[in-house]
Coordinates of C-alpha atoms in Angstrom, one line a residue:
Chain X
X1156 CA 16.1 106.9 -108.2
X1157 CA 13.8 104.8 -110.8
X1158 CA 15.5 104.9 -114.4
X1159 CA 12.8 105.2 -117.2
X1160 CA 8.8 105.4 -116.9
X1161 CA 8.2 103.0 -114.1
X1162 CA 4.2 103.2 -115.2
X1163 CA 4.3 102.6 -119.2
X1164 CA 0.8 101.1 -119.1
X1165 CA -0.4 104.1 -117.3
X1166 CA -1.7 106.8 -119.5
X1167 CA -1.0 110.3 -118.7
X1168 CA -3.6 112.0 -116.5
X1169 CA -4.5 112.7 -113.1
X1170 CA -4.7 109.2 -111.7
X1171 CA -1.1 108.5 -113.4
X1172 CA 0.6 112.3 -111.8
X1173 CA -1.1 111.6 -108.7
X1174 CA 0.1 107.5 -107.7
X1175 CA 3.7 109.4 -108.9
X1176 CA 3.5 112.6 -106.8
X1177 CA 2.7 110.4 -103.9
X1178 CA 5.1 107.7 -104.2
X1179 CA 7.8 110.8 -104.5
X1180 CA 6.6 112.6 -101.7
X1181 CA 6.9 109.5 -99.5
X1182 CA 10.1 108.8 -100.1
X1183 CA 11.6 112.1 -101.0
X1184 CA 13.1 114.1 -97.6
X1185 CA 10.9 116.4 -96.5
X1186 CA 7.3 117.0 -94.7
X1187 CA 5.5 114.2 -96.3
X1188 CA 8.4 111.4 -95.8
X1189 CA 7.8 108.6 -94.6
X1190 CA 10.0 105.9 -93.2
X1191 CA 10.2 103.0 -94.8
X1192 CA 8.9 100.2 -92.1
X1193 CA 5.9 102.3 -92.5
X1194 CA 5.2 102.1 -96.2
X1195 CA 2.9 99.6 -96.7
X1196 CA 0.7 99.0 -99.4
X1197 CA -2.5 97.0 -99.5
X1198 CA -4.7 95.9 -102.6
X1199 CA -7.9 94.2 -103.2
X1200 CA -7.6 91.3 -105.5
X1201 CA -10.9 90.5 -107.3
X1202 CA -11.7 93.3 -109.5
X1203 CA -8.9 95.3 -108.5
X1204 CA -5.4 93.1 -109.5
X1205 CA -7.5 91.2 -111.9
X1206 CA -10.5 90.4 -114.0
X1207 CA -13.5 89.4 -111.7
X1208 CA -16.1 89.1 -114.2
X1209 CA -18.3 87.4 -115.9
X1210 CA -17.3 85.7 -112.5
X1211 CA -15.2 85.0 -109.7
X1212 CA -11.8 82.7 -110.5
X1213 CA -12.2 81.0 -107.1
X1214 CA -16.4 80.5 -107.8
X1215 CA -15.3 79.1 -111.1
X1216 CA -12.5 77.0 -108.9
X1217 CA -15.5 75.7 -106.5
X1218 CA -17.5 75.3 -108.6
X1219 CA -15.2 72.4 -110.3
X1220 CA -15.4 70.7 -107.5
X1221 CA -19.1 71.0 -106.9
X1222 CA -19.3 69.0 -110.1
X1223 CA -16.5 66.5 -109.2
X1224 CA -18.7 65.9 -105.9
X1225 CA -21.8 65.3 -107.6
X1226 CA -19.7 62.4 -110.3
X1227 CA -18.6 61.2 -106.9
X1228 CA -22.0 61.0 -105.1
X1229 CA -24.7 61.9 -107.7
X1230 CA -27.5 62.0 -104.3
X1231 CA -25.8 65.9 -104.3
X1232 CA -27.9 66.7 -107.5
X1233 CA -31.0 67.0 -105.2
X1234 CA -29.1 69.2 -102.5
X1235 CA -28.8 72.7 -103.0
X1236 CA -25.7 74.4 -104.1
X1237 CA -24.6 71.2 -106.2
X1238 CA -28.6 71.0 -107.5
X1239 CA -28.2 74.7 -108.8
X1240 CA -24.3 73.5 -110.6
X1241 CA -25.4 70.5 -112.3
X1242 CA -28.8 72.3 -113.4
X1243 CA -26.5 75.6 -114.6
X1244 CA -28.9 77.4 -112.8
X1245 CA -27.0 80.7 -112.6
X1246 CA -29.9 82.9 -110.9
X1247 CA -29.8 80.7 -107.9
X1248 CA -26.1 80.9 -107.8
X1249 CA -26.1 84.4 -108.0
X1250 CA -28.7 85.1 -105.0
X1251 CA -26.0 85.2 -102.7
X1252 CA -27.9 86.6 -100.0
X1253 CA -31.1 84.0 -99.9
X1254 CA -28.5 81.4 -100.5
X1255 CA -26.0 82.1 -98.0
X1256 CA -25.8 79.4 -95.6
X1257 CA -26.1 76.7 -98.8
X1258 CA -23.3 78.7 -100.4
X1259 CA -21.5 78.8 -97.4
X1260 CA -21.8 75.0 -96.8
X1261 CA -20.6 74.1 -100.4
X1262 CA -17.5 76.4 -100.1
X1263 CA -16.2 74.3 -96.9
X1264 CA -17.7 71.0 -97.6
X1265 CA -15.4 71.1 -101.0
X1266 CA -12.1 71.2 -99.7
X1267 CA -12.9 69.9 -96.0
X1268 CA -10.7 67.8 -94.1
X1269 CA -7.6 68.0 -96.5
X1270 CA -4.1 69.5 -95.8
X1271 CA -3.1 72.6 -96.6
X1272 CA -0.6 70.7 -98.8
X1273 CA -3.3 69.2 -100.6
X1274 CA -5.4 72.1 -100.9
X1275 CA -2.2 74.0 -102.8
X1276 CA -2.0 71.4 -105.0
X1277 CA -5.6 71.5 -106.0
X1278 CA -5.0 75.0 -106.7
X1279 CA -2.2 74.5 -108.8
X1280 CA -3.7 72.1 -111.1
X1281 CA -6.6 74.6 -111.4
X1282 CA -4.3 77.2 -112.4
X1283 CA -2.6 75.1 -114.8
X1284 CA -5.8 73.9 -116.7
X1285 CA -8.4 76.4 -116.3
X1286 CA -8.9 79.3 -118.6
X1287 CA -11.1 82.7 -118.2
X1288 CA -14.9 81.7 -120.1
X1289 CA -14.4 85.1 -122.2
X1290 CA -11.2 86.3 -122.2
X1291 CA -9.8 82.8 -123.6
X1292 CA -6.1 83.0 -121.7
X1293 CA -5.4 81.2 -118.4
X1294 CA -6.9 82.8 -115.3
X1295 CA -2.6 83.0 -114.8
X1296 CA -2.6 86.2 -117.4
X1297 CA -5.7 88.2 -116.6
X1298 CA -3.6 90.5 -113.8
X1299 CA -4.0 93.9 -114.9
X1300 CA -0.7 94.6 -116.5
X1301 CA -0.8 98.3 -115.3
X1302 CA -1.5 97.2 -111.1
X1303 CA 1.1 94.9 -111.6
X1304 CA 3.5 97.6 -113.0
X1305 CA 2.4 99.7 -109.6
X1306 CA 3.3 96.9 -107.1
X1307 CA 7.0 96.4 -108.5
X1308 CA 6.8 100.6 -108.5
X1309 CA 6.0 100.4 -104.6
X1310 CA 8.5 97.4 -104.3
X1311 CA 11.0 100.0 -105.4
X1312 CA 10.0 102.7 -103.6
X1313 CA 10.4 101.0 -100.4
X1314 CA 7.0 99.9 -99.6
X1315 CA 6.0 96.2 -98.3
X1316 CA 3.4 95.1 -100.7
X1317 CA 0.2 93.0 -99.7
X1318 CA -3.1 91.5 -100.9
X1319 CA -5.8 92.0 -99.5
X1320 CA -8.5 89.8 -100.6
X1321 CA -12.4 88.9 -99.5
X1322 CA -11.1 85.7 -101.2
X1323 CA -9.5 82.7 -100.2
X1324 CA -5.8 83.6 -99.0
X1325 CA -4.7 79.9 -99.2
X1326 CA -6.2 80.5 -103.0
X1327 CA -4.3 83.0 -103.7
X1328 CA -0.9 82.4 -102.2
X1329 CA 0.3 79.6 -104.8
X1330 CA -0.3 82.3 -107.9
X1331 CA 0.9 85.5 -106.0
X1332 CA 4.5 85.5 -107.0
X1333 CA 3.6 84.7 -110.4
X1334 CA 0.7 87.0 -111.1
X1335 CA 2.1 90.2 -109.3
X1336 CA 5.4 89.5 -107.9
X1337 CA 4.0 89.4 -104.1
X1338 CA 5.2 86.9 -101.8
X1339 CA 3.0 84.4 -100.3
X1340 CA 3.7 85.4 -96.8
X1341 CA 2.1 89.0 -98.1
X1342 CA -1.2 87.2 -99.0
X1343 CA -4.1 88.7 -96.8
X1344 CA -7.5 86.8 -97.3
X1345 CA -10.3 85.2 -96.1
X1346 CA -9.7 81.7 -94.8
X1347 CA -10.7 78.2 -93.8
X1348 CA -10.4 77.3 -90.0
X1349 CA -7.2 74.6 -89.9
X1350 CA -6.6 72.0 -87.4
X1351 CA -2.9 70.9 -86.7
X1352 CA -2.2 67.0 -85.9
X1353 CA 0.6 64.8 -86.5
X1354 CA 2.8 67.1 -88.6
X1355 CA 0.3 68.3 -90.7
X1356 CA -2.1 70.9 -91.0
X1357 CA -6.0 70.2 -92.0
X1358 CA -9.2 72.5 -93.2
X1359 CA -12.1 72.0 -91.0
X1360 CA -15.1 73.1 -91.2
X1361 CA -15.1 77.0 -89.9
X1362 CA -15.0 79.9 -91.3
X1363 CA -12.0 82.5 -89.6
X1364 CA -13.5 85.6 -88.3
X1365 CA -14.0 88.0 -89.2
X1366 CA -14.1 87.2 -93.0
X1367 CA -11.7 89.9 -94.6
X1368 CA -13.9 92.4 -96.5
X1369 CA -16.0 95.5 -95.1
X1370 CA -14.6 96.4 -91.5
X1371 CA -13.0 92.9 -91.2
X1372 CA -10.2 94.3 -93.9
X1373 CA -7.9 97.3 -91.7
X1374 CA -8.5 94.0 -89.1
X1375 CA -6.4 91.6 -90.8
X1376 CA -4.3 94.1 -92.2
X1377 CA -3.4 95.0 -88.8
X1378 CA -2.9 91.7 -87.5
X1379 CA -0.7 90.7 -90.4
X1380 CA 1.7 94.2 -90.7
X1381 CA 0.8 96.0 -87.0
X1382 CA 0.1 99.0 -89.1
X1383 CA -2.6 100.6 -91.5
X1384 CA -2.1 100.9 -94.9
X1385 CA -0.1 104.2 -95.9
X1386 CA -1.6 103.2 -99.9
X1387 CA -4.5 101.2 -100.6
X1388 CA -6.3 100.1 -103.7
X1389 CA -9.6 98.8 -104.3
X1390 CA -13.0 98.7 -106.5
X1391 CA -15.8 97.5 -104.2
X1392 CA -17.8 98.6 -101.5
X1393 CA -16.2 95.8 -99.4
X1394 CA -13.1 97.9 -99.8
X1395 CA -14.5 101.0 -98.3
X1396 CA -13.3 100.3 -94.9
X1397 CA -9.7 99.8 -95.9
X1398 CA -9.3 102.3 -98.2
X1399 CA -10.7 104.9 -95.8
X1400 CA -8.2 104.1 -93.5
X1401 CA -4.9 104.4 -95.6
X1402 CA -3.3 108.1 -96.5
X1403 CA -3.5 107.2 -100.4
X1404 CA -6.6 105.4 -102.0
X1405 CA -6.9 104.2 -105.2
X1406 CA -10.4 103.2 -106.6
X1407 CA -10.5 100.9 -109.7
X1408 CA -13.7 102.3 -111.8
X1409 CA -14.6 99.5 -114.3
X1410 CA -15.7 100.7 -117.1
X1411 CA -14.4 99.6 -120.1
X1412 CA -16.9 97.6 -121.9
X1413 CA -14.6 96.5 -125.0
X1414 CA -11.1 95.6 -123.3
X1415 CA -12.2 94.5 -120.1
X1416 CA -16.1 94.9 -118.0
X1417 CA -18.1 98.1 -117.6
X1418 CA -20.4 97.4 -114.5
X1419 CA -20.4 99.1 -111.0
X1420 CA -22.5 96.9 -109.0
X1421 CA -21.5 96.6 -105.4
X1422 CA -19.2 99.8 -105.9
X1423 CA -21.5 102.6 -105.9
X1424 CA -21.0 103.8 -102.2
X1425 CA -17.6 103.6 -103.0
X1426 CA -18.2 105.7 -106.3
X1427 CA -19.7 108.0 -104.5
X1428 CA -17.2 108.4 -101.5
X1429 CA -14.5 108.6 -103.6
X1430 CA -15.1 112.1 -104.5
X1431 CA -15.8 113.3 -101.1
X1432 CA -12.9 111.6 -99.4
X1433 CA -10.2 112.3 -102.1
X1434 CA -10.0 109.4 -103.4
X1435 CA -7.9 108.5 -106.7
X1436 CA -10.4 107.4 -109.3
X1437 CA -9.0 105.0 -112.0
X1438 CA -10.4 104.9 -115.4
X1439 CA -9.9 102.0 -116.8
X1440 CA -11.5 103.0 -119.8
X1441 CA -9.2 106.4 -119.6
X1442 CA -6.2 105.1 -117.6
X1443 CA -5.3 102.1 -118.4
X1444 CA -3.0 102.2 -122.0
X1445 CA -3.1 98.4 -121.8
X1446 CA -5.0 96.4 -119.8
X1447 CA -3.6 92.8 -119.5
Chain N
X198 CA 30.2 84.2 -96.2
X199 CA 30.0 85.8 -92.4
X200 CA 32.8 87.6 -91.1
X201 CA 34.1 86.5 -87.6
X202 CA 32.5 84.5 -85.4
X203 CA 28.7 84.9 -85.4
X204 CA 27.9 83.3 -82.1
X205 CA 30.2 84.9 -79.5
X206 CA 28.0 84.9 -76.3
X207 CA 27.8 80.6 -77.0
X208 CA 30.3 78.5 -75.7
X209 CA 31.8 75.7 -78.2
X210 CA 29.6 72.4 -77.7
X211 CA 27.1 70.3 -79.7
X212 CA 24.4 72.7 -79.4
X213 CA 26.4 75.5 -81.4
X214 CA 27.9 73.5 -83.5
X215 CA 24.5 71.9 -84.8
X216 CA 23.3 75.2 -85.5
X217 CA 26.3 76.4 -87.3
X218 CA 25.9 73.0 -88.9
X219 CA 22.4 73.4 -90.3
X220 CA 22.9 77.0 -91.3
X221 CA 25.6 76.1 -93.3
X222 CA 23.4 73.0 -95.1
X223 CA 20.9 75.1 -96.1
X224 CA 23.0 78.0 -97.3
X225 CA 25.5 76.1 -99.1
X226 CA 24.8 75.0 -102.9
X227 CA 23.7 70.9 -102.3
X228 CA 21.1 68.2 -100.9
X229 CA 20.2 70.1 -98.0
X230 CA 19.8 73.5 -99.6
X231 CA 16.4 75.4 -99.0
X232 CA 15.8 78.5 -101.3
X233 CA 15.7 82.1 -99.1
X234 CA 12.2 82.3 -99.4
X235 CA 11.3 79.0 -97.6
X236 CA 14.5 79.8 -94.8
X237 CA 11.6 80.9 -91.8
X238 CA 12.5 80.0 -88.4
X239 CA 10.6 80.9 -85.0
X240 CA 10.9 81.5 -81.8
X241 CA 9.0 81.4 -78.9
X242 CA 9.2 84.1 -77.0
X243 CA 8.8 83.5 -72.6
X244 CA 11.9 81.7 -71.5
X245 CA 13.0 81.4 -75.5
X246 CA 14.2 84.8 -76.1
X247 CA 13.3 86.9 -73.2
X248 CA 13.2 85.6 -69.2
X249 CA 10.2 84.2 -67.8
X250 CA 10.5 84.0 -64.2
X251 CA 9.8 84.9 -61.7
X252 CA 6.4 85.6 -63.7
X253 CA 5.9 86.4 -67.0
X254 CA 6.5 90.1 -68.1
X255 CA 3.0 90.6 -69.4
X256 CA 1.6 89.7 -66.4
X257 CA 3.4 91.9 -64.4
X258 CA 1.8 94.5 -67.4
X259 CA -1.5 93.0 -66.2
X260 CA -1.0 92.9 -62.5
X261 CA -0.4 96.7 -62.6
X262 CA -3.3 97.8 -64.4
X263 CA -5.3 95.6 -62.4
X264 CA -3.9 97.5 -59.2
X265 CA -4.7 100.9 -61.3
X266 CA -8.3 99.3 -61.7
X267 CA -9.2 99.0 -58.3
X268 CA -7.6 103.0 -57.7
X269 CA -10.5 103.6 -60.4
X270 CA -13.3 101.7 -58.8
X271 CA -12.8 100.6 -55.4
X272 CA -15.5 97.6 -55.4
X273 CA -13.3 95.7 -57.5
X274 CA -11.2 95.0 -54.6
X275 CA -14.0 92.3 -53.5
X276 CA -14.1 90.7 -56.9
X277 CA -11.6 88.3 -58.2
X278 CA -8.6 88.7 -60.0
X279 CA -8.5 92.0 -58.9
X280 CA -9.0 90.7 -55.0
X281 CA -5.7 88.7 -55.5
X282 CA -3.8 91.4 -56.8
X283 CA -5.1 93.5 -53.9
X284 CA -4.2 91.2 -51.0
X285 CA -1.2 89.6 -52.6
X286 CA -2.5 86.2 -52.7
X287 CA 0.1 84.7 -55.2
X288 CA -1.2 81.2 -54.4
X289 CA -4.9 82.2 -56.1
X290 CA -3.1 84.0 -59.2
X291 CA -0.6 80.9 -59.8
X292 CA -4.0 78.7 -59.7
X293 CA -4.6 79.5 -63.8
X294 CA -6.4 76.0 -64.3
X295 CA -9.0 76.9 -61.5
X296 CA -9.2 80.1 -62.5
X297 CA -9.1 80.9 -65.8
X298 CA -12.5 82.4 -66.3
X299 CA -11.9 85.0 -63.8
X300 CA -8.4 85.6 -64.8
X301 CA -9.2 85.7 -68.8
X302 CA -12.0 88.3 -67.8
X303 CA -9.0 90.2 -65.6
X304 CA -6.8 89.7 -69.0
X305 CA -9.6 91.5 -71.2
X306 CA -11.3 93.7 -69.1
X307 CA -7.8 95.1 -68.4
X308 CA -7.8 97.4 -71.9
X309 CA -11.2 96.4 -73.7
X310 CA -12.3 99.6 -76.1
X311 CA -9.1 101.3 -76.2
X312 CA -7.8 101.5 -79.5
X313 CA -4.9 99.4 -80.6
X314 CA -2.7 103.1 -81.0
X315 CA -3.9 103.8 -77.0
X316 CA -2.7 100.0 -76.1
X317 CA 0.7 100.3 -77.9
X318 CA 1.3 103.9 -75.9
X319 CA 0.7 101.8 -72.6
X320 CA 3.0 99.1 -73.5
X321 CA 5.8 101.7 -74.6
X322 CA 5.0 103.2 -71.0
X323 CA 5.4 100.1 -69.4
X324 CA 8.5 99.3 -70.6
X325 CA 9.9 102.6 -70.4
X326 CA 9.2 102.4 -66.5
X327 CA 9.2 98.7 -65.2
X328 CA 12.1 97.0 -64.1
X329 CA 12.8 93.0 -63.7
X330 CA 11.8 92.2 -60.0
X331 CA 15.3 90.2 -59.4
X332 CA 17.7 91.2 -62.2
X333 CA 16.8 95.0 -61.1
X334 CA 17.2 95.7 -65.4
X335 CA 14.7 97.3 -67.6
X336 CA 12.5 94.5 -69.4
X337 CA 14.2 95.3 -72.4
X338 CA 17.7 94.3 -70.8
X339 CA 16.0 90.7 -70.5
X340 CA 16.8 89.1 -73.7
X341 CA 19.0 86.8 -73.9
X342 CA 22.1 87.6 -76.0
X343 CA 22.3 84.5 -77.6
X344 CA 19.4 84.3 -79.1
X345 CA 19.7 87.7 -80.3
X346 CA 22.9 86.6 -81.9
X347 CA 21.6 83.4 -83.4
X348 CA 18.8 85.9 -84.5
X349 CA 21.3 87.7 -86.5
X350 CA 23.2 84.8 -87.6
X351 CA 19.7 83.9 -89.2
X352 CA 18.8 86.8 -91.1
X353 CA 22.5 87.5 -92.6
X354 CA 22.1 83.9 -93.8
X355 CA 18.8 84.8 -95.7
X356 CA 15.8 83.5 -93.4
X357 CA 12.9 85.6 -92.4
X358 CA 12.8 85.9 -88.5
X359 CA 9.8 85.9 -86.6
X360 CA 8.4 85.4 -82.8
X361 CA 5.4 83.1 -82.3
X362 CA 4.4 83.6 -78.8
X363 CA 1.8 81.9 -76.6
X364 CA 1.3 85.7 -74.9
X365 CA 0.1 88.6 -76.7
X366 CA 1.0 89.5 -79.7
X367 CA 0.6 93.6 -79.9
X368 CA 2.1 93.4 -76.1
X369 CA 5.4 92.4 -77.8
X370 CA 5.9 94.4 -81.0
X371 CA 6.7 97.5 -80.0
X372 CA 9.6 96.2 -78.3
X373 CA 10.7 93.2 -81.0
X374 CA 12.8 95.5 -82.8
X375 CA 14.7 96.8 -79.9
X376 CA 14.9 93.4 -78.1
X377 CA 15.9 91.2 -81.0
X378 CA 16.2 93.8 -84.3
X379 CA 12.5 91.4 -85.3
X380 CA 10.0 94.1 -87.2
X381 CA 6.4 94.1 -86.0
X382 CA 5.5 92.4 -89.1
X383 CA 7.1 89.1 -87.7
X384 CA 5.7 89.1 -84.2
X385 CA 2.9 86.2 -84.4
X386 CA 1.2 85.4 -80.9
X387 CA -1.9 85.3 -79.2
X388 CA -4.6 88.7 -79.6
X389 CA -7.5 90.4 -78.4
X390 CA -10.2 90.4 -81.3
X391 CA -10.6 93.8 -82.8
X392 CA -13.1 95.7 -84.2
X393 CA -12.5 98.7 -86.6
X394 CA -15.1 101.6 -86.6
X395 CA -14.4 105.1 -87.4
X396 CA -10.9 105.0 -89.1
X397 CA -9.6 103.2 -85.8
X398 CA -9.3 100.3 -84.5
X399 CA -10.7 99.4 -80.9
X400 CA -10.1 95.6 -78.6
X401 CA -13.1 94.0 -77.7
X402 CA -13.8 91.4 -75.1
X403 CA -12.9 88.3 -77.3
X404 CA -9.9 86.2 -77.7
X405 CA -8.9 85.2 -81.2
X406 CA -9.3 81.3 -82.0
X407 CA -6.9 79.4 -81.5
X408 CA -4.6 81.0 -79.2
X409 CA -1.1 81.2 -80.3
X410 CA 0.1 77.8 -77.8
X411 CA 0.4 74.3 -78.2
X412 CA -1.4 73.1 -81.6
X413 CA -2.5 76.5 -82.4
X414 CA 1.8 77.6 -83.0
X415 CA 1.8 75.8 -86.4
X416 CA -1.8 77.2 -87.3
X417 CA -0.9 80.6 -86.7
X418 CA 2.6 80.1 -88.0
X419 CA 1.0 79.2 -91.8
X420 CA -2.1 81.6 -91.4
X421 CA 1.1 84.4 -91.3
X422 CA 3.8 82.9 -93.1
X423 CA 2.4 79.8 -95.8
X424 CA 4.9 77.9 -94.3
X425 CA 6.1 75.5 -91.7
X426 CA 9.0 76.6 -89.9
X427 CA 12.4 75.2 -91.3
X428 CA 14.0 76.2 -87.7
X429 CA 12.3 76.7 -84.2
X430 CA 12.9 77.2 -81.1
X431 CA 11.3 77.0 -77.8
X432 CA 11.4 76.1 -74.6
X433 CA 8.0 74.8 -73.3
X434 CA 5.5 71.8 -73.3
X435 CA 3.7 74.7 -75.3
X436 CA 6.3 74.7 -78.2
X437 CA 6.1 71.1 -78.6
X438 CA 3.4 71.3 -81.6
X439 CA 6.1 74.0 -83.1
X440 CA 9.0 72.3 -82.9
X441 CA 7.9 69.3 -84.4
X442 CA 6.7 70.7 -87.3
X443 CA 10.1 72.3 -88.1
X444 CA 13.0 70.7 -89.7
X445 CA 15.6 71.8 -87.2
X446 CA 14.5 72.0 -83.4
X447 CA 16.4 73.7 -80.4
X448 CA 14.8 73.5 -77.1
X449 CA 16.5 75.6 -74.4
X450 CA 16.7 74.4 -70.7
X451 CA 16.6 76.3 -68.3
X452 CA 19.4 75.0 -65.8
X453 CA 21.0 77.6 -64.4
X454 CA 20.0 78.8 -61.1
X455 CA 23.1 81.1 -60.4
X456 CA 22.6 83.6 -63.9
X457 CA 19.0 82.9 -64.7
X458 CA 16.3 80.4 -62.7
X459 CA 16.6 76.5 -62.6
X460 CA 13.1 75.1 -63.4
X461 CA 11.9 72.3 -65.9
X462 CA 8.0 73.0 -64.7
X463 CA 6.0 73.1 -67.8
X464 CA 8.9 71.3 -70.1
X465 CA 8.9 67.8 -68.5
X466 CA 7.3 66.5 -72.3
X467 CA 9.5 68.5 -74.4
X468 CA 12.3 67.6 -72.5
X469 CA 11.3 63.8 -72.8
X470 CA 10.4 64.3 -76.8
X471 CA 13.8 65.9 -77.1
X472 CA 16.2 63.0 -77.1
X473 CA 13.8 61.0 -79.8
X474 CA 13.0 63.4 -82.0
X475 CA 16.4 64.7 -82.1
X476 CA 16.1 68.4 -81.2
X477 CA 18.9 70.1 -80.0
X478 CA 19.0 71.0 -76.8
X479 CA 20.7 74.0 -75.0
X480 CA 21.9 74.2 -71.9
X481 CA 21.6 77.7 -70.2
X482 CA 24.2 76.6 -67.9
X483 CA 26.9 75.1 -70.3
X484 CA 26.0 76.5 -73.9
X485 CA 26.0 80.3 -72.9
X486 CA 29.3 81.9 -72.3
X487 CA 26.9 84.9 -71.1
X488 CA 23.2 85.2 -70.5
X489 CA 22.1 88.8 -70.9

């Protein structure tokens, strides 16, 4: 048994009496039990465990080093994506789809060729200098204090508890533990191709498919836990895939212009599903009591 | 502190005594202690933890759905592998350099577009059925009961246990638990690509990059853990990549022709390696007091 409100960021509502009436009926004897190799849980990160707007921590990450490439051979400034960095030309940036293949060859051409040793400590130094352009804190504190109150819940309750990000997995793993108490081994994420060779491991060049977003997210769930999800939680139409394929779905609805982002770009299919499948729509706006 | 003696089925010798030896180092409070979190060994699995002769248990999985093939559609009897399988010819299967193409088309064709819940039910079939072609036991009598000791001997000390073998991954997780008390989350090895569609998912015709052998051990070993192994164990040419990326190294030979098979095919290198990089090596013959 759980002694005092395991969800005190949560306000009372439907989203708040339906996470706990699920959790109970899990682990409670009876029809709905479930054993507890079984319980797993899988979240989105961006957007869902924390802020992802005005943009993405690892696109602010990259984009770091784009610049720090550029200082170290200043011919970049005439290739595309380093032209669009130097020039702060945020529409060219954003055109992910026309841009895709430049985008693609920034994102491994910035940490090629290094170990995955190196690469973590890249990270870290991000982490320890870098703060979020609006909110003003380190990119460390912008986990949404009530998902992060759900995760130790589900911790509690039984349930193995993993990311499940369209991001970089070797990104996220150094700030896991920190951020929401997950263990780097329960990191799920998109990823850089490695190479091993004399002791050590090294980024290449590729790209490991599939990516883990859309239909390539129930993939690398399974080939991480051998199961599906029994909960899932996400806010993106990248998500759909996964959260259509665990028992419990949580949708994060962002929409809370003063205390966080109101926008719902790239989630309206899943906005829309959500009613129709039985999803569990979170306010943020309503929901959330706090929200970092 | 561990009650009794945790490693009864070994006989007293260097090989156990290292291991008790390193355990201890990393458990106990000075220089050598490693936090739980970074205590991850693996093993191999095919003459590691389970026998591998006279052929390897999956393909005796695959040899008897290619026989079930050729019930379904006769003409395959004229087509290689399933022509081999047909007449016998043990000479042509054993040939896996020459014909690999044929034989990874066998391999994939075998149970392409069935869903990963269909495979698992022909596996638990399998296994429920087949029996060792010499030792006349279930597969699942085939471990050996060392390792399943030394297994336990791990996991009471705090590490997290998993296999990492160069044959399929999915093919071996239904039974880890059973086998070696190792939860499907641990089982690392090589896999069919999948492809989710529908709220299932179903095995396609690809082979995930790299497969789980050789260089690829430590590449899938971090994609699923974030770590290098602090313990491994193996007993291949296969495993070398593996064991030298682990702190501690055992590398079982396989010298006992009376209780098991006799062989070094396959381990000449690791063998060699062995004495200079200072793994510990374990005799079948004189470090196991019993086998099974």
């Amino acid at each position: 048994m759980l002694n005092g409100d395991p969800l005190p960021s949560w306000r009372e509502g439907s989203a708040r009496t339906a996470i706990l009436e699920f959790v109970r009926s899990v682990c409670d004897p009876g029809e709905s039990f479930v054993p507890e190799p079984a319980r797993v849980a899988t979240f989105d990160n961006d957007g869902t465990l924390w802020c992802e707007k005005p943009l993405y921590v690892q696109a602010d990450f990259i984009f770091r080093r784009w610049r720090q490439m550029v200082e170290e051979d200043p011919a970049r400034r005439e290739e595309q994506p380093w032209k669009a960095i130097v020039e702060d030309d945020h529409a060219w940036l954003a055109g992910v789809t026309d841009h895709l293949p430049e985008l693609i060859k920034g994102v491994t051409q910035a940490y090629e060729g290094i170990t995955t040793e190196e690469f973590e400590r890249a990270v870290g130094e991000f982490f320890a200098c870098a703060q979020h352009p609006t909110l003003g804190v380190p990119y460390t504190q912008i986990g949404y204090r009530p998902m992060r109150e759900l995760i130790s819940l589900l911790k509690d309750s039984g349930f193995a508890v993993y990311i499940c990000s369209a991001g970089g997995r070797d990104f996220v793993r150094p700030v896991a533990e920190q951020l929401y108490g997950v263990e780097r081994q329960c990191v799920i994420g998109s990823a850089t191709t490695l190479e091993y060779r004399d002791g050590k491991l090294y980024r290449t060049m590729g790209v490991e498919q599939p990516i883990d977003d859309g239909p390539g997210k129930p993939v690398h769930i399974w080939n991480r836990t051998g199961r599906t999800p029994l909960l899932a939680g996400g806010n993106a139409d990248g998500d759909i895939s996964m959260l259509e394929s665990a028992r419990f779905a949580l949708l994060i609805n962002h929409d809370d212009a003063e205390r966080e982002f109101a926008y719902d770009a790239g989630a309206e299919q899943a906005l829309n599903q959500a009613a129709t499948q039985g999803w569990t729509v979170v306010s943020i706006k309503s929901d959330f009591a706090e929200v970092f």
